[in-house]
Amino acid sequence: MVPRKVMVTSSGLPHSKDAKPFWDSPIPVNDEIHAKEFQISSFFLFIKTIFLYGLIRIQIKGSFGMGNVWEYIVVFLLAGVPWVELAAVIPIAIIRGLQPVLVIILGFSGNLLTALLVIYLFEPIKNYLFRKRGVSKESGKREERAKRIWNKYGLPGLAMLGPVLIGIHIAAFIGLSLGAGKNWTLLWVTISLFMWSIALGTAAYYGVEVFKVFL
């Protein structure tokens, strides 16, 4: 069976003035894409395995004496999970009593790592989602919100509001599907995650300190 080939631009969009989002775009299918999709699936399976192992170790930390170390590892891993990310992980970890500076650094690094994968593996991820879900003309609430932000504020606004409104992974993915360049997307995603890490970490730390005063 001869693979079907479709000419697309580097952003994954058809080369025309009436370029449409990825869900209306033809999808190239070939062996190279299959291989990339397998690598992506394997990577996330590996991350999930480490995460579950970390949770188990935390539950039995009294036996191993590694509780603190594994808690920080879980912070790093959870920060990279879509729909959890640093917006939830950093405040919870600091309130739990973990060291704020380490939590901020690990939360930022974990979230940026998986955002980086989404940006630079955009095409195979797009193809995987297309084959899994098929062509869908209806967008979800997060996608619709992302497109409204894009239309009003562009890529900078989408990236800056992403971590607290729709998730940075969806923000980056929608931005790329609407024609944003990968390097610009990475720049704004990095700036956004850095600023939100500092802001959330500082707010959580001083919130805990103020709460202690009134105890």
Coordinates of C-alpha atoms in Angstrom, one line a residue:
M1 CA 0.0 0.0 0.0
V2 CA 1.5 3.3 -1.1
P3 CA 1.6 6.0 1.7
R4 CA -0.6 9.1 1.0
K5 CA 1.6 12.2 0.8
V6 CA 0.3 15.8 1.4
M7 CA 2.4 18.9 1.0
V8 CA 2.2 21.0 4.2
T9 CA 4.2 23.9 5.6
S10 CA 6.7 23.6 8.4
S11 CA 4.0 24.6 10.9
G12 CA 1.8 21.7 9.8
L13 CA -0.7 23.9 8.0
P14 CA -1.6 23.8 4.2
H15 CA 0.3 26.4 2.2
S16 CA -2.5 28.7 1.3
K17 CA -4.0 32.0 2.2
D18 CA -7.1 30.2 3.6
A19 CA -5.1 28.0 6.0
K20 CA -7.2 26.2 8.4
P21 CA -6.5 24.9 11.9
F22 CA -5.1 21.4 12.2
W23 CA -8.4 19.7 12.7
D24 CA -9.5 20.7 9.1
S25 CA -6.1 20.0 7.6
P26 CA -5.1 17.0 5.5
I27 CA -2.8 14.7 7.5
P28 CA 0.3 13.0 5.9
V29 CA 0.7 9.4 7.0
N30 CA 4.0 7.5 6.5
D31 CA 6.4 5.3 8.3
E32 CA 8.4 8.1 9.7
I33 CA 5.3 9.6 11.5
H34 CA 4.4 6.2 12.9
A35 CA 7.9 5.9 14.4
K36 CA 7.7 9.4 15.9
E37 CA 4.3 8.6 17.4
F38 CA 5.6 5.4 18.9
Q39 CA 8.5 7.4 20.5
I40 CA 6.1 9.9 21.9
S41 CA 3.9 7.2 23.4
S42 CA 6.9 5.4 24.8
F43 CA 8.2 8.6 26.4
F44 CA 5.0 9.4 28.2
L45 CA 4.6 5.8 29.3
F46 CA 8.0 6.1 30.8
I47 CA 7.1 9.3 32.6
K48 CA 3.9 7.8 34.0
T49 CA 5.8 4.8 35.2
I50 CA 8.3 6.9 37.1
F51 CA 5.5 9.1 38.5
L52 CA 3.6 6.1 39.8
Y53 CA 6.8 4.6 41.3
G54 CA 7.5 7.9 43.0
L55 CA 4.0 8.0 44.5
I56 CA 4.5 4.5 45.9
R57 CA 7.8 5.4 47.4
I58 CA 6.3 8.5 49.1
Q59 CA 3.6 6.3 50.6
I60 CA 6.3 4.0 52.2
K61 CA 8.9 6.7 52.8
G62 CA 9.2 5.7 56.4
S63 CA 10.7 2.4 55.3
F64 CA 13.2 3.8 52.8
G65 CA 14.1 7.2 54.3
M66 CA 13.8 8.9 50.9
G67 CA 10.5 10.7 51.4
N68 CA 11.8 14.3 50.8
V69 CA 13.8 13.4 47.7
W70 CA 10.8 11.6 46.1
E71 CA 8.5 14.4 47.0
Y72 CA 10.6 16.8 45.0
I73 CA 10.8 14.3 42.1
V74 CA 7.0 14.1 42.1
V75 CA 6.8 17.9 42.0
F76 CA 9.0 17.9 38.9
L77 CA 6.9 15.2 37.2
L78 CA 3.5 16.6 38.1
A79 CA 4.5 20.0 36.9
G80 CA 4.9 18.5 33.4
V81 CA 1.5 16.8 33.4
P82 CA -1.1 18.6 31.3
W83 CA -4.0 20.1 33.2
V84 CA -2.0 19.9 36.5
E85 CA 1.1 21.9 35.7
L86 CA 2.9 24.4 37.9
A87 CA -0.2 26.5 38.6
A88 CA -1.4 23.7 40.9
V89 CA 1.8 21.9 41.9
I90 CA 3.9 24.9 43.2
P91 CA 1.3 26.3 45.7
I92 CA 0.4 22.8 47.0
A93 CA 4.0 21.8 47.4
I94 CA 4.9 25.0 49.3
I95 CA 1.9 24.8 51.5
R96 CA 2.9 21.2 52.2
G97 CA 6.2 22.5 53.6
L98 CA 8.7 21.8 50.8
Q99 CA 11.5 24.2 50.2
P100 CA 10.1 27.1 48.1
V101 CA 13.1 27.8 45.9
L102 CA 13.5 24.1 44.9
V103 CA 9.8 23.8 44.3
I104 CA 9.9 26.8 42.0
I105 CA 12.9 25.6 40.1
L106 CA 11.5 22.0 39.7
G107 CA 8.0 23.2 38.9
F108 CA 9.3 25.5 36.2
S109 CA 11.7 22.9 34.7
G110 CA 9.1 20.1 34.7
N111 CA 6.5 22.2 33.0
L112 CA 8.9 23.6 30.5
L113 CA 10.3 20.2 29.5
T114 CA 6.9 18.8 28.4
A115 CA 5.9 22.1 26.8
L116 CA 9.2 21.9 24.8
L117 CA 8.2 18.4 23.6
V118 CA 4.8 19.6 22.5
I119 CA 6.4 22.5 20.5
Y120 CA 9.0 20.5 18.7
L121 CA 7.0 17.4 18.3
F122 CA 3.9 19.3 17.1
E123 CA 3.5 17.6 13.8
P124 CA 3.5 14.0 15.0
I125 CA 1.4 14.8 18.0
K126 CA -1.1 16.5 15.7
N127 CA -1.2 13.5 13.4
Y128 CA -1.6 11.2 16.4
L129 CA -4.6 13.2 17.7
F130 CA -6.1 13.3 14.2
R131 CA -5.9 9.5 13.8
K132 CA -7.2 8.9 17.3
R133 CA -10.2 11.3 17.2
G134 CA -10.7 11.8 13.4
V135 CA -11.8 15.1 11.8
S136 CA -13.8 17.1 14.3
K137 CA -15.3 20.5 13.3
E138 CA -16.4 21.2 16.9
S139 CA -13.8 22.5 19.3
G140 CA -13.7 22.0 23.1
K141 CA -14.2 24.7 25.6
R142 CA -10.4 25.1 26.2
E143 CA -9.7 25.3 22.4
E144 CA -12.4 27.9 21.9
R145 CA -11.1 29.9 24.9
A146 CA -7.6 29.7 23.4
K147 CA -8.7 30.9 20.0
R148 CA -10.5 33.9 21.6
I149 CA -7.3 34.8 23.5
W150 CA -5.3 34.4 20.3
N151 CA -7.6 36.7 18.3
K152 CA -7.5 39.4 21.0
Y153 CA -3.9 39.2 22.3
G154 CA -2.0 37.1 19.8
L155 CA 0.8 34.6 20.8
P156 CA 2.2 36.7 23.8
G157 CA -1.3 36.9 25.4
L158 CA -2.0 33.2 24.7
A159 CA 1.3 32.1 26.3
M160 CA 1.0 34.5 29.3
L161 CA -2.6 33.5 30.1
G162 CA -2.1 29.8 29.2
P163 CA -0.8 28.4 32.6
V164 CA -3.8 29.7 34.6
L165 CA -6.7 29.6 32.0
I166 CA -6.2 26.7 29.6
G167 CA -2.8 25.1 30.4
I168 CA 0.5 25.9 28.7
H169 CA 0.4 22.7 26.6
I170 CA -2.9 23.6 25.0
A171 CA -1.9 27.2 24.6
A172 CA 1.3 26.2 22.7
F173 CA -0.5 23.6 20.6
I174 CA -3.3 25.9 19.6
G175 CA -0.8 28.7 18.8
L176 CA 1.2 26.4 16.6
S177 CA -1.9 25.2 14.8
L178 CA -2.9 28.8 14.1
G179 CA 0.5 29.5 12.5
A180 CA 2.9 30.6 15.2
G181 CA 6.5 29.8 14.7
K182 CA 8.1 27.3 17.0
N183 CA 11.0 29.5 18.2
W184 CA 8.6 32.4 19.1
T185 CA 6.3 30.0 20.8
L186 CA 9.1 28.6 22.9
L187 CA 10.3 32.1 23.8
W188 CA 6.9 33.2 25.1
V189 CA 6.1 29.9 26.8
T190 CA 9.5 30.1 28.7
I191 CA 8.8 33.8 29.7
S192 CA 5.3 32.9 30.8
L193 CA 6.3 29.8 32.9
F194 CA 9.2 31.7 34.5
M195 CA 7.0 34.6 35.6
W196 CA 4.2 32.4 36.8
S197 CA 6.6 30.2 38.7
I198 CA 8.0 33.2 40.6
A199 CA 4.6 34.7 41.2
L200 CA 2.9 31.6 42.4
G201 CA 5.8 30.5 44.5
T202 CA 6.1 33.9 46.2
A203 CA 2.3 34.1 46.8
A204 CA 2.2 30.7 48.3
Y205 CA 5.2 31.2 50.5
Y206 CA 4.0 34.5 52.0
G207 CA 0.5 33.2 52.2
V208 CA 1.7 30.4 54.5
E209 CA 3.8 32.9 56.5
V210 CA 0.8 35.2 57.0
F211 CA -1.4 32.2 58.0
K212 CA 1.2 31.2 60.6
V213 CA 1.1 34.7 62.2
F214 CA -2.6 34.3 62.9
L215 CA -2.3 30.8 64.3

